[in-house]
Amino acid sequence: MAGGGNAIRGSRVGAGPMGEAERGEAAPRQAVTYFCAHGHRSVIAFSVDAVVPDSWDCPKCGLPAGLDSENAPPAPKIEPYKTHLAYVKERRSDKEAEVILDEAIQLLRSRRKSGEIIF
Ligand SMILES: [Zn+2]
């Protein structure tokens, strides 16, 4: 199966309402340990029939986690591009950001009045 994690998860969900446990026969399981870039160590149990994916989302932080403890997958870049306002909000208190936003609005308005088209 080439579907990766989602396909595996889908098959687990679709296997039955409560899986084999309800029928009193626990399916054989294999425990697979995944490591994420934050150093979390997560043991995921898979059916022995399942194809163990190379990566799994870390249950603790959501980063992709891999099988190699020495070489965890890098955290994905959250946003390749941030607006100036987002940057300001992140780096400054809300109060400061408000002032800066206000200044920006004033600047936009004054530019509009002077005939410069912004948008
Ligand atoms: Zn993690």
Short mmCIF file of N, CA, C and O and ligand atoms in Angstrom, two decimals:
data_model
loop_
_atom_site.label_atom_id
_atom_site.label_comp_id
_atom_site.label_asym_id
_atom_site.label_seq_id
_atom_site.Cartn_x
_atom_site.Cartn_y
_atom_site.Cartn_z
N MET A 1 0.86 -1.21 0.00
CA MET A 1 0.00 0.00 0.00
C MET A 1 0.88 1.24 0.00
O MET A 1 1.76 1.36 0.82
N ALA A 2 0.62 2.12 -0.91
CA ALA A 2 1.50 3.28 -1.04
C ALA A 2 0.89 4.53 -0.43
O ALA A 2 1.39 5.61 -0.61
N GLY A 3 -0.18 4.40 0.30
CA GLY A 3 -0.91 5.56 0.79
C GLY A 3 -0.26 6.28 1.95
O GLY A 3 -0.62 7.40 2.24
N GLY A 4 0.67 5.65 2.64
CA GLY A 4 1.27 6.30 3.78
C GLY A 4 0.35 6.31 4.98
O GLY A 4 -0.55 5.49 5.08
N GLY A 5 0.60 7.26 5.90
CA GLY A 5 -0.09 7.27 7.18
C GLY A 5 -1.59 7.36 7.07
O GLY A 5 -2.31 6.67 7.77
N ASN A 6 -2.07 8.19 6.17
CA ASN A 6 -3.50 8.39 6.09
C ASN A 6 -4.22 7.11 5.69
O ASN A 6 -5.26 6.78 6.25
N ALA A 7 -3.66 6.40 4.78
CA ALA A 7 -4.28 5.16 4.34
C ALA A 7 -4.33 4.15 5.49
O ALA A 7 -5.33 3.47 5.68
N ILE A 8 -3.24 4.11 6.24
CA ILE A 8 -3.21 3.18 7.38
C ILE A 8 -4.29 3.56 8.38
O ILE A 8 -5.05 2.73 8.84
N ARG A 9 -4.32 4.86 8.68
CA ARG A 9 -5.29 5.30 9.68
C ARG A 9 -6.70 5.05 9.19
O ARG A 9 -7.55 4.64 9.95
N GLY A 10 -6.92 5.27 7.89
CA GLY A 10 -8.24 5.03 7.35
C GLY A 10 -8.65 3.58 7.49
O GLY A 10 -9.77 3.28 7.86
N SER A 11 -7.71 2.69 7.27
CA SER A 11 -8.04 1.27 7.34
C SER A 11 -8.31 0.86 8.79
O SER A 11 -9.14 0.00 9.05
N ARG A 12 -7.62 1.51 9.73
CA ARG A 12 -7.86 1.17 11.12
C ARG A 12 -9.27 1.59 11.52
O ARG A 12 -9.96 0.86 12.19
N VAL A 13 -9.65 2.79 11.07
CA VAL A 13 -10.98 3.27 11.42
C VAL A 13 -12.05 2.40 10.78
O VAL A 13 -13.05 2.08 11.38
N GLY A 14 -11.78 2.01 9.55
CA GLY A 14 -12.78 1.27 8.82
C GLY A 14 -12.85 -0.21 9.14
O GLY A 14 -13.67 -0.92 8.61
N ALA A 15 -11.99 -0.68 10.04
CA ALA A 15 -11.91 -2.11 10.29
C ALA A 15 -13.14 -2.62 11.03
O ALA A 15 -13.45 -3.79 10.98
N GLY A 16 -13.84 -1.75 11.70
CA GLY A 16 -15.02 -2.18 12.44
C GLY A 16 -15.24 -1.23 13.59
O GLY A 16 -14.35 -0.48 13.93
N PRO A 17 -16.43 -1.27 14.17
CA PRO A 17 -16.76 -0.29 15.21
C PRO A 17 -15.74 -0.31 16.36
O PRO A 17 -15.23 0.72 16.75
N MET A 18 -15.44 -1.45 16.89
CA MET A 18 -14.51 -1.52 18.00
C MET A 18 -13.30 -2.40 17.67
O MET A 18 -12.54 -2.76 18.54
N GLY A 19 -13.17 -2.78 16.43
CA GLY A 19 -12.03 -3.61 16.07
C GLY A 19 -12.17 -5.01 16.63
O GLY A 19 -13.24 -5.43 17.06
N GLU A 20 -11.07 -5.71 16.67
CA GLU A 20 -11.09 -7.11 17.09
C GLU A 20 -11.37 -7.26 18.59
O GLU A 20 -11.79 -8.30 19.04
N ALA A 21 -11.08 -6.21 19.36
CA ALA A 21 -11.20 -6.34 20.80
C ALA A 21 -12.62 -6.74 21.20
O ALA A 21 -12.81 -7.52 22.12
N GLU A 22 -13.59 -6.21 20.47
CA GLU A 22 -14.96 -6.50 20.83
C GLU A 22 -15.30 -7.98 20.65
O GLU A 22 -16.14 -8.53 21.34
N ARG A 23 -14.61 -8.58 19.71
CA ARG A 23 -14.86 -10.00 19.47
C ARG A 23 -14.00 -10.88 20.37
O ARG A 23 -14.02 -12.08 20.26
N GLY A 24 -13.24 -10.24 21.25
CA GLY A 24 -12.49 -10.99 22.24
C GLY A 24 -11.19 -11.59 21.73
O GLY A 24 -10.56 -12.37 22.40
N GLU A 25 -10.79 -11.20 20.52
CA GLU A 25 -9.51 -11.71 20.04
C GLU A 25 -8.63 -10.53 19.65
O GLU A 25 -8.87 -9.88 18.64
N ALA A 26 -7.68 -10.24 20.48
CA ALA A 26 -6.80 -9.12 20.19
C ALA A 26 -5.91 -9.46 19.01
O ALA A 26 -5.29 -10.52 18.96
N ALA A 27 -5.88 -8.56 18.06
CA ALA A 27 -5.02 -8.78 16.91
C ALA A 27 -3.56 -8.64 17.35
O ALA A 27 -3.25 -7.83 18.21
N PRO A 28 -2.70 -9.42 16.76
CA PRO A 28 -1.27 -9.26 17.09
C PRO A 28 -0.81 -7.85 16.72
O PRO A 28 -1.18 -7.34 15.67
N ARG A 29 -0.02 -7.27 17.60
CA ARG A 29 0.41 -5.89 17.39
C ARG A 29 1.91 -5.81 17.39
O ARG A 29 2.59 -6.61 18.01
N GLN A 30 2.38 -4.79 16.70
CA GLN A 30 3.80 -4.48 16.77
C GLN A 30 3.92 -3.03 17.24
O GLN A 30 3.18 -2.17 16.81
N ALA A 31 4.83 -2.81 18.16
CA ALA A 31 5.05 -1.45 18.67
C ALA A 31 6.17 -0.82 17.87
O ALA A 31 7.25 -1.40 17.73
N VAL A 32 5.88 0.36 17.32
CA VAL A 32 6.88 1.07 16.53
C VAL A 32 7.15 2.40 17.20
O VAL A 32 6.23 3.11 17.59
N THR A 33 8.43 2.71 17.38
CA THR A 33 8.79 3.96 18.06
C THR A 33 9.15 5.02 17.03
O THR A 33 9.95 4.79 16.13
N TYR A 34 8.53 6.19 17.19
CA TYR A 34 8.81 7.33 16.31
C TYR A 34 9.45 8.45 17.10
O TYR A 34 9.15 8.65 18.28
N PHE A 35 10.30 9.19 16.44
CA PHE A 35 11.01 10.30 17.08
C PHE A 35 10.75 11.57 16.29
O PHE A 35 10.88 11.58 15.07
N CYS A 36 10.38 12.64 16.99
CA CYS A 36 10.15 13.89 16.29
C CYS A 36 11.28 14.87 16.58
O CYS A 36 12.14 14.62 17.43
N ALA A 37 11.24 16.01 15.90
CA ALA A 37 12.31 16.99 16.02
C ALA A 37 12.36 17.62 17.41
O ALA A 37 13.37 18.22 17.79
N HIS A 38 11.29 17.51 18.16
CA HIS A 38 11.28 18.03 19.53
C HIS A 38 11.83 17.04 20.54
O HIS A 38 11.85 17.31 21.73
N GLY A 39 12.23 15.88 20.07
CA GLY A 39 12.78 14.88 20.97
C GLY A 39 11.74 14.01 21.64
O GLY A 39 12.06 13.27 22.56
N HIS A 40 10.50 14.11 21.19
CA HIS A 40 9.47 13.24 21.75
C HIS A 40 9.67 11.83 21.20
O HIS A 40 10.06 11.65 20.05
N ARG A 41 9.35 10.88 22.04
CA ARG A 41 9.47 9.49 21.65
C ARG A 41 8.08 8.90 21.79
O ARG A 41 7.50 8.88 22.87
N SER A 42 7.52 8.47 20.68
CA SER A 42 6.14 7.99 20.69
C SER A 42 6.09 6.56 20.21
O SER A 42 6.62 6.24 19.16
N VAL A 43 5.48 5.72 21.00
CA VAL A 43 5.33 4.32 20.60
C VAL A 43 3.92 4.13 20.06
O VAL A 43 2.94 4.39 20.75
N ILE A 44 3.86 3.75 18.80
CA ILE A 44 2.58 3.54 18.14
C ILE A 44 2.42 2.05 17.88
O ILE A 44 3.33 1.39 17.42
N ALA A 45 1.26 1.54 18.23
CA ALA A 45 1.00 0.11 18.01
C ALA A 45 0.29 -0.08 16.68
O ALA A 45 -0.72 0.57 16.41
N PHE A 46 0.84 -0.92 15.87
CA PHE A 46 0.23 -1.25 14.59
C PHE A 46 -0.12 -2.73 14.57
O PHE A 46 0.56 -3.55 15.22
N SER A 47 -1.12 -3.05 13.83
CA SER A 47 -1.37 -4.46 13.54
C SER A 47 -0.15 -5.02 12.81
O SER A 47 0.49 -4.32 12.02
N VAL A 48 0.17 -6.26 13.10
CA VAL A 48 1.33 -6.84 12.41
C VAL A 48 1.09 -6.93 10.90
O VAL A 48 2.02 -7.02 10.12
N ASP A 49 -0.16 -6.89 10.52
CA ASP A 49 -0.48 -6.91 9.09
C ASP A 49 -0.24 -5.56 8.42
O ASP A 49 -0.14 -5.47 7.21
N ALA A 50 -0.22 -4.50 9.24
CA ALA A 50 -0.15 -3.16 8.67
C ALA A 50 1.24 -2.89 8.14
O ALA A 50 2.25 -3.38 8.67
N VAL A 51 1.29 -2.08 7.09
CA VAL A 51 2.56 -1.59 6.60
C VAL A 51 2.95 -0.41 7.47
O VAL A 51 2.23 0.59 7.54
N VAL A 52 4.06 -0.52 8.17
CA VAL A 52 4.47 0.54 9.07
C VAL A 52 4.98 1.73 8.27
O VAL A 52 5.90 1.59 7.47
N PRO A 53 4.35 2.89 8.44
CA PRO A 53 4.79 4.06 7.67
C PRO A 53 6.14 4.58 8.15
O PRO A 53 6.52 4.39 9.31
N ASP A 54 6.85 5.24 7.25
CA ASP A 54 8.16 5.79 7.60
C ASP A 54 8.03 6.96 8.56
O ASP A 54 8.96 7.28 9.27
N SER A 55 6.91 7.61 8.53
CA SER A 55 6.74 8.76 9.42
C SER A 55 5.33 8.77 9.98
O SER A 55 4.41 8.18 9.41
N TRP A 56 5.22 9.47 11.10
CA TRP A 56 3.93 9.51 11.79
C TRP A 56 3.86 10.87 12.47
O TRP A 56 4.87 11.37 12.95
N ASP A 57 2.69 11.45 12.53
CA ASP A 57 2.58 12.72 13.23
C ASP A 57 2.75 12.49 14.73
O ASP A 57 2.08 11.65 15.32
N CYS A 58 3.64 13.26 15.33
CA CYS A 58 3.89 13.11 16.76
C CYS A 58 2.60 13.42 17.52
O CYS A 58 2.01 14.48 17.35
N PRO A 59 2.16 12.50 18.39
CA PRO A 59 0.90 12.74 19.13
C PRO A 59 1.05 13.88 20.13
O PRO A 59 0.04 14.44 20.56
N LYS A 60 2.28 14.22 20.49
CA LYS A 60 2.47 15.25 21.51
C LYS A 60 2.51 16.66 20.91
O LYS A 60 2.02 17.61 21.51
N CYS A 61 3.14 16.80 19.75
CA CYS A 61 3.29 18.15 19.21
C CYS A 61 2.84 18.25 17.76
O CYS A 61 2.78 19.36 17.23
N GLY A 62 2.53 17.15 17.11
CA GLY A 62 2.01 17.21 15.76
C GLY A 62 3.05 17.29 14.66
O GLY A 62 2.71 17.27 13.49
N LEU A 63 4.31 17.38 15.06
CA LEU A 63 5.36 17.39 14.03
C LEU A 63 5.49 15.99 13.43
O LEU A 63 5.15 15.01 14.07
N PRO A 64 6.01 15.95 12.20
CA PRO A 64 6.27 14.62 11.64
C PRO A 64 7.37 13.93 12.45
O PRO A 64 8.34 14.56 12.84
N ALA A 65 7.16 12.67 12.74
CA ALA A 65 8.14 11.90 13.50
C ALA A 65 8.60 10.74 12.64
O ALA A 65 7.83 10.17 11.88
N GLY A 66 9.89 10.41 12.76
CA GLY A 66 10.45 9.35 11.94
C GLY A 66 10.95 8.20 12.78
O GLY A 66 10.91 8.23 14.02
N LEU A 67 11.44 7.18 12.10
CA LEU A 67 11.87 5.96 12.79
C LEU A 67 13.29 6.07 13.34
O LEU A 67 13.68 5.30 14.21
N ASP A 68 14.06 7.03 12.83
CA ASP A 68 15.47 7.14 13.21
C ASP A 68 15.63 8.17 14.32
O ASP A 68 15.40 9.36 14.12
N SER A 69 16.02 7.72 15.51
CA SER A 69 16.12 8.64 16.65
C SER A 69 17.21 9.68 16.43
O SER A 69 17.16 10.77 17.00
N GLU A 70 18.20 9.36 15.60
CA GLU A 70 19.29 10.30 15.36
C GLU A 70 18.98 11.27 14.24
O GLU A 70 19.73 12.18 13.96
N ASN A 71 17.91 11.03 13.56
CA ASN A 71 17.64 11.81 12.34
C ASN A 71 16.15 12.06 12.19
O ASN A 71 15.51 11.60 11.25
N ALA A 72 15.59 12.76 13.17
CA ALA A 72 14.16 13.06 13.12
C ALA A 72 13.86 13.98 11.96
O ALA A 72 14.70 14.81 11.59
N PRO A 73 12.68 13.85 11.37
CA PRO A 73 12.33 14.75 10.27
C PRO A 73 12.33 16.19 10.76
O PRO A 73 11.92 16.46 11.89
N PRO A 74 12.80 17.12 9.93
CA PRO A 74 12.81 18.52 10.35
C PRO A 74 11.39 19.06 10.48
O PRO A 74 10.49 18.61 9.79
N ALA A 75 11.23 20.00 11.39
CA ALA A 75 9.92 20.63 11.52
C ALA A 75 9.61 21.38 10.24
O ALA A 75 10.47 22.08 9.70
N PRO A 76 8.40 21.23 9.73
CA PRO A 76 8.07 21.95 8.49
C PRO A 76 8.03 23.44 8.74
O PRO A 76 7.68 23.89 9.83
N LYS A 77 8.39 24.18 7.74
CA LYS A 77 8.28 25.63 7.83
C LYS A 77 6.80 26.00 7.94
O LYS A 77 5.99 25.53 7.15
N ILE A 78 6.49 26.78 8.93
CA ILE A 78 5.08 27.07 9.17
C ILE A 78 4.54 28.00 8.08
O ILE A 78 3.53 27.73 7.46
N GLU A 79 5.22 29.10 7.87
CA GLU A 79 4.79 30.04 6.83
C GLU A 79 6.02 30.52 6.09
O GLU A 79 6.92 31.09 6.69
N PRO A 80 6.06 30.28 4.79
CA PRO A 80 7.21 30.78 4.04
C PRO A 80 7.23 32.29 3.98
O PRO A 80 8.26 32.91 3.84
N TYR A 81 6.07 32.90 4.10
CA TYR A 81 5.99 34.35 3.99
C TYR A 81 5.09 34.87 5.09
O TYR A 81 4.01 34.35 5.33
N LYS A 82 5.56 35.87 5.77
CA LYS A 82 4.74 36.49 6.79
C LYS A 82 4.50 37.94 6.41
O LYS A 82 5.41 38.63 5.98
N THR A 83 3.28 38.36 6.62
CA THR A 83 3.00 39.77 6.40
C THR A 83 3.70 40.58 7.47
O THR A 83 4.02 40.07 8.54
N HIS A 84 3.91 41.83 7.18
CA HIS A 84 4.56 42.69 8.16
C HIS A 84 3.73 42.75 9.43
O HIS A 84 4.26 42.71 10.53
N LEU A 85 2.43 42.80 9.27
CA LEU A 85 1.57 42.91 10.45
C LEU A 85 1.68 41.66 11.31
O LEU A 85 1.77 41.74 12.54
N ALA A 86 1.72 40.49 10.69
CA ALA A 86 1.86 39.25 11.45
C ALA A 86 3.17 39.25 12.22
O ALA A 86 3.24 38.85 13.37
N TYR A 87 4.19 39.74 11.59
CA TYR A 87 5.49 39.82 12.22
C TYR A 87 5.43 40.75 13.42
O TYR A 87 5.91 40.44 14.51
N VAL A 88 4.80 41.88 13.23
CA VAL A 88 4.68 42.85 14.31
C VAL A 88 3.90 42.27 15.47
O VAL A 88 4.29 42.37 16.63
N LYS A 89 2.80 41.61 15.16
CA LYS A 89 1.98 41.01 16.21
C LYS A 89 2.75 39.98 17.01
O LYS A 89 2.56 39.83 18.20
N GLU A 90 3.59 39.26 16.31
CA GLU A 90 4.31 38.20 16.96
C GLU A 90 5.39 38.76 17.88
O GLU A 90 5.67 38.20 18.93
N ARG A 91 6.00 39.81 17.48
CA ARG A 91 7.16 40.30 18.20
C ARG A 91 6.84 41.31 19.29
O ARG A 91 7.66 41.61 20.12
N ARG A 92 5.68 41.92 19.24
CA ARG A 92 5.38 42.99 20.17
C ARG A 92 4.12 42.68 20.95
O ARG A 92 3.35 41.82 20.59
N SER A 93 3.90 43.39 22.01
CA SER A 93 2.67 43.24 22.76
C SER A 93 1.49 43.71 21.92
O SER A 93 1.65 44.44 20.95
N ASP A 94 0.31 43.29 22.32
CA ASP A 94 -0.88 43.69 21.58
C ASP A 94 -1.03 45.20 21.56
O ASP A 94 -1.44 45.79 20.57
N LYS A 95 -0.72 45.81 22.69
CA LYS A 95 -0.87 47.26 22.77
C LYS A 95 0.03 47.95 21.74
O LYS A 95 -0.42 48.81 21.00
N GLU A 96 1.26 47.55 21.70
CA GLU A 96 2.18 48.15 20.74
C GLU A 96 1.72 47.89 19.32
O GLU A 96 1.77 48.75 18.46
N ALA A 97 1.25 46.66 19.10
CA ALA A 97 0.79 46.31 17.75
C ALA A 97 -0.39 47.20 17.35
O ALA A 97 -0.50 47.62 16.20
N GLU A 98 -1.26 47.46 18.32
CA GLU A 98 -2.40 48.33 18.03
C GLU A 98 -1.94 49.71 17.58
O GLU A 98 -2.44 50.27 16.64
N VAL A 99 -0.98 50.24 18.32
CA VAL A 99 -0.47 51.56 17.98
C VAL A 99 0.13 51.54 16.57
O VAL A 99 -0.13 52.41 15.75
N ILE A 100 0.90 50.49 16.31
CA ILE A 100 1.54 50.42 14.99
C ILE A 100 0.49 50.27 13.90
O ILE A 100 0.58 50.90 12.85
N LEU A 101 -0.51 49.45 14.16
CA LEU A 101 -1.58 49.28 13.19
C LEU A 101 -2.28 50.62 12.94
O LEU A 101 -2.58 50.98 11.81
N ASP A 102 -2.53 51.30 14.04
CA ASP A 102 -3.19 52.60 13.91
C ASP A 102 -2.35 53.55 13.07
O ASP A 102 -2.86 54.24 12.19
N GLU A 103 -1.08 53.57 13.33
CA GLU A 103 -0.19 54.43 12.54
C GLU A 103 -0.24 54.04 11.08
O GLU A 103 -0.25 54.90 10.19
N ALA A 104 -0.27 52.75 10.82
CA ALA A 104 -0.31 52.27 9.44
C ALA A 104 -1.58 52.74 8.74
O ALA A 104 -1.56 53.15 7.59
N ILE A 105 -2.71 52.66 9.49
CA ILE A 105 -3.98 53.10 8.91
C ILE A 105 -3.94 54.59 8.62
O ILE A 105 -4.37 55.04 7.55
N GLN A 106 -3.41 55.33 9.57
CA GLN A 106 -3.30 56.77 9.35
C GLN A 106 -2.47 57.06 8.11
O GLN A 106 -2.80 57.93 7.29
N LEU A 107 -1.40 56.33 7.98
CA LEU A 107 -0.52 56.54 6.84
C LEU A 107 -1.25 56.22 5.54
O LEU A 107 -1.16 56.96 4.56
N LEU A 108 -2.00 55.11 5.54
CA LEU A 108 -2.76 54.75 4.35
C LEU A 108 -3.76 55.84 4.00
O LEU A 108 -3.91 56.22 2.84
N ARG A 109 -4.45 56.32 5.04
CA ARG A 109 -5.46 57.35 4.79
C ARG A 109 -4.83 58.61 4.24
O ARG A 109 -5.35 59.22 3.31
N SER A 110 -3.70 59.01 4.81
CA SER A 110 -3.08 60.25 4.35
C SER A 110 -2.59 60.08 2.91
O SER A 110 -2.64 60.99 2.10
N ARG A 111 -2.14 58.86 2.58
CA ARG A 111 -1.70 58.63 1.20
C ARG A 111 -2.89 58.68 0.26
O ARG A 111 -2.79 59.18 -0.85
N ARG A 112 -4.02 58.13 0.72
CA ARG A 112 -5.21 58.17 -0.13
C ARG A 112 -5.62 59.60 -0.38
O ARG A 112 -6.02 59.95 -1.49
N LYS A 113 -5.58 60.40 0.68
CA LYS A 113 -5.99 61.80 0.53
C LYS A 113 -5.10 62.51 -0.48
O LYS A 113 -5.54 63.38 -1.20
N SER A 114 -3.85 62.12 -0.49
CA SER A 114 -2.93 62.79 -1.40
C SER A 114 -3.06 62.23 -2.82
O SER A 114 -2.33 62.63 -3.71
N GLY A 115 -3.99 61.30 -3.01
CA GLY A 115 -4.26 60.82 -4.35
C GLY A 115 -3.50 59.57 -4.74
O GLY A 115 -3.68 59.05 -5.81
N GLU A 116 -2.68 59.06 -3.85
CA GLU A 116 -1.94 57.85 -4.18
C GLU A 116 -2.84 56.63 -3.98
O GLU A 116 -3.47 56.50 -2.94
N ILE A 117 -2.93 55.78 -4.97
CA ILE A 117 -3.81 54.62 -4.87
C ILE A 117 -3.04 53.48 -4.21
O ILE A 117 -1.99 53.06 -4.69
N ILE A 118 -3.62 53.00 -3.10
CA ILE A 118 -2.95 51.91 -2.36
C ILE A 118 -3.43 50.56 -2.83
O ILE A 118 -2.67 49.67 -3.13
N PHE A 119 -4.75 50.40 -2.86
CA PHE A 119 -5.30 49.10 -3.20
C PHE A 119 -5.79 49.08 -4.64
O PHE A 119 -6.79 49.61 -4.96
ZN ZN B 1 6.82 15.81 19.21
#
